[in-house]
Structure formats: C-alpha cells, structure tokens
Coordinates of C-alpha atoms in Angstrom, one line a residue:
Chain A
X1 CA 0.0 0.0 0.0
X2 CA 1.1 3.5 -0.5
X3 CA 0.3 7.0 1.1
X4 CA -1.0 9.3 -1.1
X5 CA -1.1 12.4 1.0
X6 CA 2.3 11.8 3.1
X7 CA 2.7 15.7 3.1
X8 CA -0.7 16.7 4.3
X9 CA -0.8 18.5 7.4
X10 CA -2.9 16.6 10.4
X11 CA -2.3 18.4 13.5
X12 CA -5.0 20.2 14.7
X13 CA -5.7 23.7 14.6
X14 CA -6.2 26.3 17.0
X15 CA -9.7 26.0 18.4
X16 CA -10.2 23.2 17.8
X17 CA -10.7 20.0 20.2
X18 CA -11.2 16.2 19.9
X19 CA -14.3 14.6 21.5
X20 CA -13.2 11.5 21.2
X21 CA -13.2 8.1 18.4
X22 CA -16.2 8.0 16.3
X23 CA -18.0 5.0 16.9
X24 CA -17.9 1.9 14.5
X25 CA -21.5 2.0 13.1
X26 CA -21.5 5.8 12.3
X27 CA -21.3 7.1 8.7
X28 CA -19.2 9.5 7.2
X29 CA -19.1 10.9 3.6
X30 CA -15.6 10.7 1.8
X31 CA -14.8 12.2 -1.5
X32 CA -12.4 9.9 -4.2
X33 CA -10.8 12.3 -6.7
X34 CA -9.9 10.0 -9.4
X35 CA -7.4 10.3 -11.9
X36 CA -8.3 12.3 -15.1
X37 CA -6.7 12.6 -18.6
X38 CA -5.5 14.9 -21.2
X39 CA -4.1 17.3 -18.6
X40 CA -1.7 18.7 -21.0
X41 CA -4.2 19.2 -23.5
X42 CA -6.1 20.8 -20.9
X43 CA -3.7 23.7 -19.8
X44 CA -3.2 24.0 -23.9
X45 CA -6.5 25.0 -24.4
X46 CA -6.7 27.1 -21.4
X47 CA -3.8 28.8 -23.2
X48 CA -5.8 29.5 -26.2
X49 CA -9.1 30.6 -25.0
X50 CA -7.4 33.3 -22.8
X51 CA -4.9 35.0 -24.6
X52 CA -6.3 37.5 -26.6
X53 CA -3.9 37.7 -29.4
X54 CA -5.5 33.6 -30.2
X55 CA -8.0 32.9 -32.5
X56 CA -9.5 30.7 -29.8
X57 CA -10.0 33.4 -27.6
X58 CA -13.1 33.5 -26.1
X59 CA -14.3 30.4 -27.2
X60 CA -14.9 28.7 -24.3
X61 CA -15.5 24.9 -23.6
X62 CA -18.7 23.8 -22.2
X63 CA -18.5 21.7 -19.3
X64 CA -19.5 19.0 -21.5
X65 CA -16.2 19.7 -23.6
X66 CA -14.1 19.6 -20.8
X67 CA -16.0 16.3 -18.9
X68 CA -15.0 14.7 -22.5
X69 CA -11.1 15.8 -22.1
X70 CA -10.2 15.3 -18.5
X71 CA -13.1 11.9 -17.6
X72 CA -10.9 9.0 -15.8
X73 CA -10.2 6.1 -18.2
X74 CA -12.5 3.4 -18.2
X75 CA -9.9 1.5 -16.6
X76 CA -9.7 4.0 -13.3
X77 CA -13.7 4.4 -12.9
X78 CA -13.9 0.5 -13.0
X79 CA -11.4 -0.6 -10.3
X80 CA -12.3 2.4 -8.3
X81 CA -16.0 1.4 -8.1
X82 CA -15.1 -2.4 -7.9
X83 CA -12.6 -1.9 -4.7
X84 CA -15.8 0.6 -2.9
X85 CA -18.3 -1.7 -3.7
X86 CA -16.0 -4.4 -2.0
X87 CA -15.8 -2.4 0.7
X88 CA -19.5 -2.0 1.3
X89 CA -19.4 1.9 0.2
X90 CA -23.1 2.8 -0.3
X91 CA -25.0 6.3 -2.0
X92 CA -22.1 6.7 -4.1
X93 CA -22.5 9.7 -6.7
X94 CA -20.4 11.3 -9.1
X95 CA -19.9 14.5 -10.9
X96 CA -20.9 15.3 -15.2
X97 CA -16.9 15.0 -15.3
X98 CA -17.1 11.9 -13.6
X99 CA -13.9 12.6 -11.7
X100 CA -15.0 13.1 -8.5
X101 CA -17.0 9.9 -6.6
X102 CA -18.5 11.0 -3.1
X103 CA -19.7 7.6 -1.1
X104 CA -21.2 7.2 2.6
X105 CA -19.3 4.2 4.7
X106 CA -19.6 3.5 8.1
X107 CA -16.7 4.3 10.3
X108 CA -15.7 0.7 9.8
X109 CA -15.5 0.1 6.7
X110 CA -13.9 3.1 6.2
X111 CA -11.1 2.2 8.3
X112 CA -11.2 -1.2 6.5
X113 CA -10.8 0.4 3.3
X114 CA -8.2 3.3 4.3
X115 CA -5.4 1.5 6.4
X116 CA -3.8 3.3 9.0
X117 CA -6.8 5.9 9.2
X118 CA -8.5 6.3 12.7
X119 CA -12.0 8.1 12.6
X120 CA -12.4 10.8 15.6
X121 CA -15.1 13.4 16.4
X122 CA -13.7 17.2 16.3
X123 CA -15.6 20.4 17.5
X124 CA -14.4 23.6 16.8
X125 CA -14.1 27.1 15.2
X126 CA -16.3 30.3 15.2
X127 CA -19.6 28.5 15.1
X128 CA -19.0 25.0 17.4
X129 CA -18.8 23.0 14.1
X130 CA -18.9 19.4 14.5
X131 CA -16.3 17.0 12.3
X132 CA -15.0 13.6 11.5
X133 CA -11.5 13.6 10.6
X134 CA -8.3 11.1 11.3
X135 CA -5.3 12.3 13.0
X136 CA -3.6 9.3 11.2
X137 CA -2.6 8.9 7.7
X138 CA -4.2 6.8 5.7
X139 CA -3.2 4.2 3.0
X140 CA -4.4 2.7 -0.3
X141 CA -3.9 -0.5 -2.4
X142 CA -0.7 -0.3 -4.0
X143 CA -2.7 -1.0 -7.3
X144 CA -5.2 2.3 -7.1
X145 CA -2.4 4.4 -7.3
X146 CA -2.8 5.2 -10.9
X147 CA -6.4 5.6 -10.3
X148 CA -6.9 7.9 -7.3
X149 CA -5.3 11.4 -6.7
X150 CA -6.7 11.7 -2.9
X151 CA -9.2 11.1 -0.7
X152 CA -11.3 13.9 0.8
X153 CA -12.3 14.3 4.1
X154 CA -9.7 12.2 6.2
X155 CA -7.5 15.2 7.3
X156 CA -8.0 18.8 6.1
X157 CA -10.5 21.0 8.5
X158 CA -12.9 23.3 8.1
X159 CA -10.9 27.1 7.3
X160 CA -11.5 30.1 9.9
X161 CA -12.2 33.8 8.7
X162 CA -9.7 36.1 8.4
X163 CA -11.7 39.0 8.6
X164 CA -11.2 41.3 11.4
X165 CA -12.5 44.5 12.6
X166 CA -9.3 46.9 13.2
X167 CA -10.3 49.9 15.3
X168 CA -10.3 52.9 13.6
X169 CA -7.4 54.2 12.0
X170 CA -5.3 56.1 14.0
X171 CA -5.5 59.6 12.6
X172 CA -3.1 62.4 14.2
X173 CA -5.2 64.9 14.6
X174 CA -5.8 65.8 11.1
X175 CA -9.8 66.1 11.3
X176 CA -11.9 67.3 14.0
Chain B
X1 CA -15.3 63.4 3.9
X2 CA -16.3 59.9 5.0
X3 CA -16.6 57.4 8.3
X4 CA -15.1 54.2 6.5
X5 CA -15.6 52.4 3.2
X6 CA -19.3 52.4 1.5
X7 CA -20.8 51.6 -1.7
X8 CA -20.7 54.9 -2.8
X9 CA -17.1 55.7 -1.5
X10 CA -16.2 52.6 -3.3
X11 CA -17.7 53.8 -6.2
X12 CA -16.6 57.1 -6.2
X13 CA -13.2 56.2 -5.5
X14 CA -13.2 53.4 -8.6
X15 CA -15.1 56.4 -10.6
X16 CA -18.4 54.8 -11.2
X17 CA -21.4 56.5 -11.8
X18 CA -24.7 55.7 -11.3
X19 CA -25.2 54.4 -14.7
X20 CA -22.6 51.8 -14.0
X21 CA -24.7 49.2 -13.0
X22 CA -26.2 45.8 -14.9
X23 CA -29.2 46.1 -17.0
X24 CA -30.9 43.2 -15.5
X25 CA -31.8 42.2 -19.0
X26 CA -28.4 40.3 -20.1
X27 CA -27.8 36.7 -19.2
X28 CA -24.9 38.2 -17.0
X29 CA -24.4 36.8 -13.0
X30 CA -22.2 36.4 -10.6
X31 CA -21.3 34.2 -7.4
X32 CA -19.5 34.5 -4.0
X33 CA -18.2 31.7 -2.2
X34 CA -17.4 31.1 1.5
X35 CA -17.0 28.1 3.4
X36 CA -17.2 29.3 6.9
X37 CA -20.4 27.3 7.7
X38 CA -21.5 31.2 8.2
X39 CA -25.1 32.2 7.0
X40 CA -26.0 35.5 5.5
X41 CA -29.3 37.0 5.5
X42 CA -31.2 38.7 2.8
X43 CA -33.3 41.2 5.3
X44 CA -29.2 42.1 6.6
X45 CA -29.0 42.4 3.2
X46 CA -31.9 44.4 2.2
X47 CA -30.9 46.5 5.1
X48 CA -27.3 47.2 4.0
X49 CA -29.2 48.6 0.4
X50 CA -31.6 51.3 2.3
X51 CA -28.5 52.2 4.0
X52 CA -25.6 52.3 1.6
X53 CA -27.8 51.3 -1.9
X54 CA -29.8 55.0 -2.6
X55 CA -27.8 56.2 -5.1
X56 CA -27.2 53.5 -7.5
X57 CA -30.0 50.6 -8.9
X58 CA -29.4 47.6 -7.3
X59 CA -31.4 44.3 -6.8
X60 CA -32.2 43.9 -3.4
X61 CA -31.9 40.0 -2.5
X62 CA -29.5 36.9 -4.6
X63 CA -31.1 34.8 -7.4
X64 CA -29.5 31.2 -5.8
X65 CA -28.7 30.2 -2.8
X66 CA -26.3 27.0 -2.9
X67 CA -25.9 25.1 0.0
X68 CA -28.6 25.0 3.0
X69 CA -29.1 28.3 5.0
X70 CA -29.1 27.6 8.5
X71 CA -31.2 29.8 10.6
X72 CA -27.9 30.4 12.6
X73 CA -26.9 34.0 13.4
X74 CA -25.0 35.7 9.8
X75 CA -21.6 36.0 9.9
X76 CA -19.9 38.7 8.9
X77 CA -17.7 37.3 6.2
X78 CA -21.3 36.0 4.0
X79 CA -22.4 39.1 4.7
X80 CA -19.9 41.2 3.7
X81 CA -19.2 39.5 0.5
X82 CA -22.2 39.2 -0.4
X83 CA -23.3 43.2 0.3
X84 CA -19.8 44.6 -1.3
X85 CA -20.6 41.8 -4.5
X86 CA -24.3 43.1 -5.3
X87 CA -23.2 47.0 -4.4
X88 CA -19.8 46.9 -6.9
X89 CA -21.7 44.8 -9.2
X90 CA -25.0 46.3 -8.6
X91 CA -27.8 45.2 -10.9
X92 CA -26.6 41.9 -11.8
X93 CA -27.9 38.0 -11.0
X94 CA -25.8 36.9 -7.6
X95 CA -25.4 33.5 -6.6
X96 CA -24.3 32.5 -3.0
X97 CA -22.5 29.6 -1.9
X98 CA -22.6 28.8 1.2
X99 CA -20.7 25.1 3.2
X100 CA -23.2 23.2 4.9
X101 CA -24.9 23.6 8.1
X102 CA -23.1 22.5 11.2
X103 CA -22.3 18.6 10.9
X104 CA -20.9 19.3 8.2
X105 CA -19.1 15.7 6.5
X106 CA -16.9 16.9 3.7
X107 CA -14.1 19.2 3.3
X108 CA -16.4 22.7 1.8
X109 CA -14.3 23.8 -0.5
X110 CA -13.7 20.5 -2.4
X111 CA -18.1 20.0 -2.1
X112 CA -17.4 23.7 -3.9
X113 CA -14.9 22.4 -7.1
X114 CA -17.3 19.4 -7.5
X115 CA -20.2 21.3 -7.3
X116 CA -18.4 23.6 -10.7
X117 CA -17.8 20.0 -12.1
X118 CA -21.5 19.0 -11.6
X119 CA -23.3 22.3 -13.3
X120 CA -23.2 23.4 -17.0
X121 CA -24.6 26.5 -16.5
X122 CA -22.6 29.0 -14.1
X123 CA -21.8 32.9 -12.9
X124 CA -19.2 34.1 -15.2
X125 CA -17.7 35.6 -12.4
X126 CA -16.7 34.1 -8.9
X127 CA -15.2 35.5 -5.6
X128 CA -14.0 33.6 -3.1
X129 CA -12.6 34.2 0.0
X130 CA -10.7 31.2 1.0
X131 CA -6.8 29.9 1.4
X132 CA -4.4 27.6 3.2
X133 CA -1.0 27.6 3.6
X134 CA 1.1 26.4 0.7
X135 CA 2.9 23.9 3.5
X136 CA 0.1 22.6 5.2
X137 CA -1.3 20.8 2.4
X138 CA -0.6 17.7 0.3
X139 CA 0.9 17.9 -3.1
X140 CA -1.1 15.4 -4.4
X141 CA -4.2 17.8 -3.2
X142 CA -2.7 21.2 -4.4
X143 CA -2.3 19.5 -7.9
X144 CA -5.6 18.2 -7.8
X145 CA -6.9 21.3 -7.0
X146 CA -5.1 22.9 -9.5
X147 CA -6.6 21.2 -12.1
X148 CA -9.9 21.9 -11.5
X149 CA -9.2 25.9 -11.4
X150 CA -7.7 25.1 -14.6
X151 CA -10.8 23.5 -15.8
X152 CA -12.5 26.1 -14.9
X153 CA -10.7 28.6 -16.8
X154 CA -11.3 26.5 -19.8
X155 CA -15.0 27.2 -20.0
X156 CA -14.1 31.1 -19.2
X157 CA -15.4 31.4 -15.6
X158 CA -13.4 34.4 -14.1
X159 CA -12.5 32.9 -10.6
X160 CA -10.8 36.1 -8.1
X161 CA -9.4 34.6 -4.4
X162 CA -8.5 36.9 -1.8
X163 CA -4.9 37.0 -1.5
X164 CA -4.8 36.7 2.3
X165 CA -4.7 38.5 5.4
X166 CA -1.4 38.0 6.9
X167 CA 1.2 40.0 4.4
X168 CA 4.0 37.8 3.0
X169 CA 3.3 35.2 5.6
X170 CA 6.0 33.8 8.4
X171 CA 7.4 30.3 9.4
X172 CA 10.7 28.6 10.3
X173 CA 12.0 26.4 8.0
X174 CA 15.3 24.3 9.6
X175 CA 15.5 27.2 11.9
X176 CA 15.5 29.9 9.5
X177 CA 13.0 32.3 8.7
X178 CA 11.0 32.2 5.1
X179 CA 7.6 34.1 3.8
X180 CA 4.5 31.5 3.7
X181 CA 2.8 31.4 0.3
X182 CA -1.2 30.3 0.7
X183 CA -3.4 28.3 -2.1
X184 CA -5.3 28.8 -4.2
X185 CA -4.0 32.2 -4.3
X186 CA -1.2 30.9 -5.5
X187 CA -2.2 28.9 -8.8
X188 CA -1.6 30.3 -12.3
X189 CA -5.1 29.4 -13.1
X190 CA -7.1 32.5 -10.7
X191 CA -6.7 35.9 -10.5
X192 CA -5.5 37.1 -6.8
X193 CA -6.6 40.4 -5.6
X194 CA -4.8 42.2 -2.6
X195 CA -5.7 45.0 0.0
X196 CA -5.4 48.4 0.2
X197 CA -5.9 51.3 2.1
X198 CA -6.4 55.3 1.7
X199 CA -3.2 57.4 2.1
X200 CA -6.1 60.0 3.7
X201 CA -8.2 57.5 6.4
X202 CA -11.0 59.6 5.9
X203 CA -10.8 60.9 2.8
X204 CA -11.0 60.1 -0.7
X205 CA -7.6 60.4 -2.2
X206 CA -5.2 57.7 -3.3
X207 CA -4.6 54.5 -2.0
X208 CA -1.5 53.2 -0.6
X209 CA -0.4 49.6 0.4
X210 CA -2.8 47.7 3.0
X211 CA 0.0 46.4 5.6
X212 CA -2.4 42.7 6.0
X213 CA -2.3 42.4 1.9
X214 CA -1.5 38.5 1.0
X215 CA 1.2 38.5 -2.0
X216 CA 5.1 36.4 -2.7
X217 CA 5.9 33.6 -4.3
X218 CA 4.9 30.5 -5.0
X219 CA 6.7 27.4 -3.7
X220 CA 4.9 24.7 -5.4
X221 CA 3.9 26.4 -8.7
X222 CA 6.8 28.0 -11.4
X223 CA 5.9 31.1 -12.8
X224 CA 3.4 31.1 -15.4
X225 CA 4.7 32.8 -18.9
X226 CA 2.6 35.7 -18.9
X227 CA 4.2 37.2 -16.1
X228 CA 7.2 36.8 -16.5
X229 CA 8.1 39.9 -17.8
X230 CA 6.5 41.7 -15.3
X231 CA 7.7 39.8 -12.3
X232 CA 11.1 40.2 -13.5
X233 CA 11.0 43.8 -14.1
X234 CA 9.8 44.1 -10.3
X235 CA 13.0 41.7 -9.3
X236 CA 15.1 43.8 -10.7
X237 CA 14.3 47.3 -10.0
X238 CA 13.2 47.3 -6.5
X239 CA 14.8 49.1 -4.2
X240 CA 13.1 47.3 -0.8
X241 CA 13.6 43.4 -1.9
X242 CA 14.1 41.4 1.3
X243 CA 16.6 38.7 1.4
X244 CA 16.4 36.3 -1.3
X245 CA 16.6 32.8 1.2
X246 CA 13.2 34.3 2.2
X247 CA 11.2 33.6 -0.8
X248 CA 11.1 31.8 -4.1
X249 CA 12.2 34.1 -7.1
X250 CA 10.9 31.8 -9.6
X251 CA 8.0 30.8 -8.3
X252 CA 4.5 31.9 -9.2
X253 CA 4.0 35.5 -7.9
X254 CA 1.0 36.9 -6.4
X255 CA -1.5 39.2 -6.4
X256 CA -2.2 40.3 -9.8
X257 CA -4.6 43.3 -9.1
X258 CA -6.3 44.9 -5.6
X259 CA -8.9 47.1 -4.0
X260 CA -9.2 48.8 -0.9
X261 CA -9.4 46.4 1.9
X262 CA -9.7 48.7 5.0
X263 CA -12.2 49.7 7.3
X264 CA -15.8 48.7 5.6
X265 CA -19.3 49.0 6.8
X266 CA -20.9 46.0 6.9
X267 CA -24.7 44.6 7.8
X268 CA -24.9 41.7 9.7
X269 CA -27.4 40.4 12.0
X270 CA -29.7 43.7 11.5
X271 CA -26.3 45.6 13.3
X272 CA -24.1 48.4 11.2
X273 CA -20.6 47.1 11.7
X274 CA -17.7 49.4 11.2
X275 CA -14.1 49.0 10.7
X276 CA -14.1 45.6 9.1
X277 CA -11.0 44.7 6.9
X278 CA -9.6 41.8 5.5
X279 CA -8.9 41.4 1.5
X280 CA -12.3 38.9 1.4
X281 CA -13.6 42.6 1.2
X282 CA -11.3 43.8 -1.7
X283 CA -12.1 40.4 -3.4
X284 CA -15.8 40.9 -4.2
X285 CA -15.1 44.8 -5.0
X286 CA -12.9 43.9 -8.0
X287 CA -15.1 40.8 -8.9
X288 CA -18.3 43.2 -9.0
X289 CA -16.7 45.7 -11.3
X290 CA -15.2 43.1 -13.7
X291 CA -19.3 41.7 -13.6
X292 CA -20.0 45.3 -15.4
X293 CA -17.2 45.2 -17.3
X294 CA -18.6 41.7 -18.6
X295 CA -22.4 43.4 -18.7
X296 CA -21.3 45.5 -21.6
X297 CA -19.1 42.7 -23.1
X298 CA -22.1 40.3 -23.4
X299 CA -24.8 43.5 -24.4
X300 CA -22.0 43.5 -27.2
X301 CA -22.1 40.1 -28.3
X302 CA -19.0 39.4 -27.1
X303 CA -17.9 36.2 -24.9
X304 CA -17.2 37.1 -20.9
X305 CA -13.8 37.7 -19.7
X306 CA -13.1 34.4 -18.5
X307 CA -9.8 33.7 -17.3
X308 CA -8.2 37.6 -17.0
X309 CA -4.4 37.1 -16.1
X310 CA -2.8 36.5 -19.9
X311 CA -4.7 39.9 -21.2
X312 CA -4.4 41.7 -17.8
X313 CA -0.7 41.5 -18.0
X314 CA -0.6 41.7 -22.0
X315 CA -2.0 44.6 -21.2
X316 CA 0.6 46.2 -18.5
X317 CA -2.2 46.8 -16.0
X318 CA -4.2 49.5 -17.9
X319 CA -7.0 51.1 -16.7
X320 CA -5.7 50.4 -12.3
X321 CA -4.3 53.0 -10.7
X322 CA -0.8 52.2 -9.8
X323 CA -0.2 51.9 -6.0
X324 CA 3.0 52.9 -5.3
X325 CA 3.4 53.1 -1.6
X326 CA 3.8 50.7 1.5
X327 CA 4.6 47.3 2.0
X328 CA 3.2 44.5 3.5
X329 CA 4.0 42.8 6.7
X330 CA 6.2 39.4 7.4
X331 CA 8.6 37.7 10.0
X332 CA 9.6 39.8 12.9
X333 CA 13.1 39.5 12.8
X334 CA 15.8 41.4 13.0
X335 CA 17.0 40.5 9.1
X336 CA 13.9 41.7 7.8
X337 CA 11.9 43.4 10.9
X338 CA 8.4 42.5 9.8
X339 CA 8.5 44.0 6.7
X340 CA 7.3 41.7 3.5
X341 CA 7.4 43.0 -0.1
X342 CA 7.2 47.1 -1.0
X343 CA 5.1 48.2 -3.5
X344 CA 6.3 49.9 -6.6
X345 CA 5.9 51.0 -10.2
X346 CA 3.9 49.0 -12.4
X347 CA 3.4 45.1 -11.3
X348 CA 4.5 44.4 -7.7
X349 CA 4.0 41.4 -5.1
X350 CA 1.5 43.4 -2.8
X351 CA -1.1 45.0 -5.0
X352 CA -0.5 43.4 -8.4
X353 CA -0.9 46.4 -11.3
X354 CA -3.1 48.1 -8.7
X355 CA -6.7 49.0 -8.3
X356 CA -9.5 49.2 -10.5
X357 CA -9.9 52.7 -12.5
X358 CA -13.2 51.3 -14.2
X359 CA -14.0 53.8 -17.1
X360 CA -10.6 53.0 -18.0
X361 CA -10.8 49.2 -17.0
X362 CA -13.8 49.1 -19.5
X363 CA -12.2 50.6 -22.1
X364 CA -9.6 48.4 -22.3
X365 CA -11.5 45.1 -21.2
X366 CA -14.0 45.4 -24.0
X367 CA -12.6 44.5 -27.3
X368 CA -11.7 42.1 -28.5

C-alpha cells in the first residue's frame, strides 16, 4: 500500500478540540478524486481561449467539452468502483466530469478500506462546528495508485475567517 | 469626507457612476463563495441597500442560494461578500454559496470544485474568500486542486481569491525564517486580488499599500509565462527586496490586481458594523466591477472575460491605478523586521498592477 497524501498536514488547529473516536456503526461521507486525462491538452487550451492575441480566444469549452477531455479512463472508474463496492461503500455519486466519486461508509468500513486511518469526532471554530476527521494517515492498495489522486475528508478542516474588525485608524489629529 | 468604506465611496473612489450598473436584461451573473459554515441573510441584506444602496439601482436579494441556509446567526464574512458583491456589481444575477450547516461531513471547498464540475450553467464571475498555507497541504491535493481551477478557466469562468490576510506570511523552516505562500491564491489558473488602504483614512484620495495584503511567491507552482516579464521587471528594480533565502524568485508571484481592503461598513445580523478589513472585502469589490465590465461585453455580443491574467498582463495593467506606496508585513526578525514585499511602479507582489480605474478598466477590457 502506499500514502497518497504523506505531506498533508494533520495536527490540529487552534480552536479546535477532539471529542473522542467515532464509533464503528457511524457514517461518514468521503470524497475519491480519481485520476483524469488529457491534462496537457487541458492547460493547452486554457492557453488559447485566454490569450487575446488567439483565435481561440473567447471560445470557451462547455462543461461537457471539458468532462469529454479530463473523464478518468474506463480503466480507473472501473477498479475504483469495484474496490468501494467491496468495501461495502453505499449512496455513491459522481460528478458530469465523472472525476469526482462522493460515497457514505460506516466508520468501519472506512477504516477497513483506508489503512492506517483512525476516525475521531472534532468540534471547533467560530460556530462549534462538529467534524470527522483522522489524525492518522491513511493508506491505499498499491494497485489504485494510478487511479486515485486523494481522498477527501480524512484530514483537512474546516478554514477560519480572516476577517477582522481593526479599530479605527489612528489619525493624528488631522480632522476634528 | 467619510466614516469608512461604502458603496458609494467605493464607487466614487473606482469612478463609477450611477449608470454603471447591470441592465438586469443580459444573461450576465455572478457568485460568491465562503466556506465558513456562516449564514448570510437577505433582510441584513436588504438592510445594507436602504442604507448604503440610494444612489445606484441595485437588486435587493441573490437569485440562488447554494448550499442550506441555517437559521444560525450571519456571519460577517457572508455578509460582507455578499453586500460589497451586489453594491460593486449592482444590478446583476448573484449567486451565494454557502458550506453546509453544522455537521458538516466533507471538506467545503472540495463540495465547492465538485459542485463547478456537476453544473453546465454558471456565474461568469466568482469570488471567493478562502486559502491555506502552501505547507500545510498535500501535493497530491494542491495539484488536484489545481486542475480543476484550470478547468475552470477552460470554459471562461473568471474565478478572483482573496490573497490573504497576513502579508508575506512567516514560518521557520530548519530554523531559519522564510515568507508562507497560501493556495489557491497561489495557482496560475485565478486571479489574486490584494488589499489596500487610503493614504487620507477619511478621505478620498489615493490609496496606498494595506500592511495585511497577502502577495510572494509560489513554492509549489513556477511562474506562469505571462508574467514573467512583469515579475522580472519588479525583481530587478526594486529598491526594498528582502533577502532572497526568504522567498522563491521563480516561483508563481501573487496578487495580480487589488482594492481597498480597510475599514468597511458591513450589515450583519440587522447591526451596522464598522471597521471591518480583510482582503475577502477587496475580493468581491474587484469581482463586482469586472461583472460590469462583462455586462457591456455580453450586451456587445462578445464572450465574458473568463480567465483575466494572460490579457491583464498583456495589457501592463491599464485602466488600475498604480499603488506605489507601503509594503506589507512578514517575520519579525531582525533581518527583515516585519517587513514583507514594497510596492512599486507598475506590477509588484502586494497589489499586483493596482486598483480598478473602471471607465478605464472598460475601455480596455471590451474589445476584443
């Protein structure tokens, strides 16, 4: 098995707290970002629709255009959904682009099918959100590491506002 | 004369008139994204247009609401962008996306690139105010990511991310200080908008460098083509360049344009709120106006703007207003003693080619 996020950051941010392992029967959502094609191609075309000295410019793809370019090989969407059917994954849906597969597991089988990963309950930020997320990395089969980019939801948490509200600006005495 | 940022000091300052505003007959529209699990709330909304809205036509609640609206209190982030969107781009079809309500399962902003992935039809033009450190995420993720803002520009949506709040950024790498480039604002594939403030706090004159403005260089992404020119000018010529182990010449510099970023009025909960700043202001500012830059575009016949970085720096930065003063902040050290990046003539690493000038921002924007 390999790790496909070794570099992802897993400690936890300010604010935020653990409540404790999730329990076995519970069911989380993940996200499967599978491996698309014709990336090159891809960034070509960006190319050419946005630079205005092109004859392409302007001429936008429509989303169908681009599911048709980038849509995993039939290869990748076959032994993805083969190894999370295995698993027991269930209300799996996809994107037009197909390159995206969101699937509910219970806690379980999640850890079954993501070795290493370890399911806890998180509470934090501004408004008390609740989360599942591992501290642990996770694995996958050696063999759906030309099909899968990452897996969403394991480690990354929810962002905080940067906004703030400065006092006033200082002003030296320049109006009344 | 004025108490902080408005509609109509925005508009005054970016030298729109009350004719600048969508016809509400074009198939124009335009989205803002946040993924704070806040709410917004059209009656703060409604509010912040009999306050701030009298002089300019303006629709007075958004078309879509994506993603479930708790009945939670509105934070001010959703409201702000959604008040400053639908005030800069005033007459025009908003969307607003908001993360899920509180138990929420998925990562927001990922639930936000499928969600582009999953719908044909789209806002031309999107803000959003979201970004992670370059280092805290995986590469396999940044990549991924990546790709899909490059998808997007493929089918000409105009995505604009705030450039961040915290200057040049500041961590310790093997003990030694280094700036701290944040994502997306980083990719080639969106255009990054930076803060800034009035030279004048209360008045209406130029604007000079807002110290929080996110900009640097990338350490994951090279330097995309069109700039190079431009970055490399900036490299060369200016005066105020901190110490090269703190940053990555090479690597994909940031922000391309700005807006004021200091000291807004903002609705939220029924309550006025002053002094609010942060560039997830600037960032719907600049996407409103380039929403009337694409009204007249598409009343023309011609295609939106779509991805703006190759023409904006084809075309030098015409039609901002060059903002030549003040730097942003960084690591408190005695090398570089919290100073970042200094603004400068032309393209720079804190404001980008500078703030919108929008007569002059149309007139070069329209054709082709």
């Amino acid at each position: 098995s390999y790790s496909p996020e070794p570099d992802q950051r897993r400690t936890l941010p300010p604010g935020w707290v653990s409540l404790g392992r999730a329990d076995p029967e519970e069911e989380l959502s993940l996200t499967f970002a599978l491996r698309q094609q014709n990336l090159e191609r891809l960034s070509e075309l960006v190319q050419a629709v946005s630079d205005p000295n092109s004859p392409q410019y302007g001429k936008y793809l429509t989303l169908e255009n681009v599911a048709d370019l980038v849509r995993p090989s039939p290869l990748t969407l076959h032994t993805v959904q083969k190894w999370l059917l295995a698993a027991g994954a269930q209300k799996c849906h996809s994107v037009i682009t197909q390159d995206f597969l969101t699937c509910w597991l219970s806690i379980r089988q999640a850890e079954l099918l993501l070795p290493g990963a370890e399911f806890h309950h998180y509470v934090g930020g501004p408004t008390e959100t609740h989360v599942v997320r591992s501290p642990r990395p996770y694995q996958l089969p050696q063999a759906l590491a030309p099909h899968v980019d990452f897996v969403g939801g394991l480690h990354r948490f929810p962002p905080t506002s940067s906004l703030r509200q400065r006092p006033e600006p200082q002003v030296t005495g320049t109006v009344g | 004369l004025h108490l902080g940022v408005t509609p109509s000091v925005i508009r005054k300052r970016y030298n729109l008139t009350s004719q600048d505003v969508g016809s509400g007959t074009s198939n124009n529209s335009q989205a803002c994204a946040q993924f704070l699990e806040q709410y917004f709330h059209d009656s703060d909304l409604a509010q912040f247009m009999r306050l701030f809205g009298g002089n300019f036509a303006h629709q007075a609640s958004v078309t879509r609401v994506v993603g479930q609206q708790g009945r939670g209190r509105a934070g001010i982030e959703a409201s702000l962008d959604v008040q400053y969107l639908m005030s800069a781009g005033a007459n025009i079809s908003t969307w607003v996306y908001s993360s899920p309500g509180r138990h929420e399962g998925q990562e927001p902003f990922l639930q936000w690139l499928m969600l582009l992935s999953n719908e044909s039809a789209l806002p031309h033009v999107h803000t959003v105010s979201y970004g992670d450190e370059e280092d805290s995420l995986s590469s396999a993720y940044i990549q991924r990511v990546n790709t899909e803002l490059m998808k997007a520009a493929a089918r000409g949506l105009t995505l604009l991310f705030a450039s961040g709040d915290s200057g040049a950024g500041c961590w310790s790498v093997s003990g030694r200080h280094q700036f701290r480039p944040t994502f997306p604002a980083s990719s080639p594939y969106v255009t990054t908008v930076g803060g800034t403030s009035f030279q004048e706090p209360f008045l209406i004159t130029n604007e000079i460098v807002d110290y929080i403005s996110g900009g640097g260089f990338s350490n994951v992404f090279p330097r995309p083509s069109y700039q190079e020119e431009a970055v490399a000018k900036f490299l060369s010529s200016s005066p105020h360049l901190p110490p090269s182990s703190y940053f990555n010449a090479s690597g994909r510099a940031y922000p391309d344009v700005a807006a004021l970023s200091d000291g807004y009025w903002v609705v939220s909960n029924r309550v006025p709120i002053p002094w609010v700043s942060g560039t997830s202001a600037s960032t719907p500012v600049f996407g409103g106006l380039l929403s009337l830059i694409n009204e007249h575009r598409i009343l023309s016949g011609r295609p939106p703007l779509g991805f703006l970085n190759p023409r904006l720096y084809q075309q030098h930065g015409a039609g901002l207003f060059d903002v030549t003063h003040g730097c942003h902040a960084s690591c408190l050290d005695e090398e570089v003693e919290g100073q970042g990046f200094c603004s400068g003539p032309g393209w720079d690493p804190v404001t980008g080619w500078g703030t919108p000038n929008f007569p002059a921002l149309l007139k070069t924007l329209l054709n082709p």
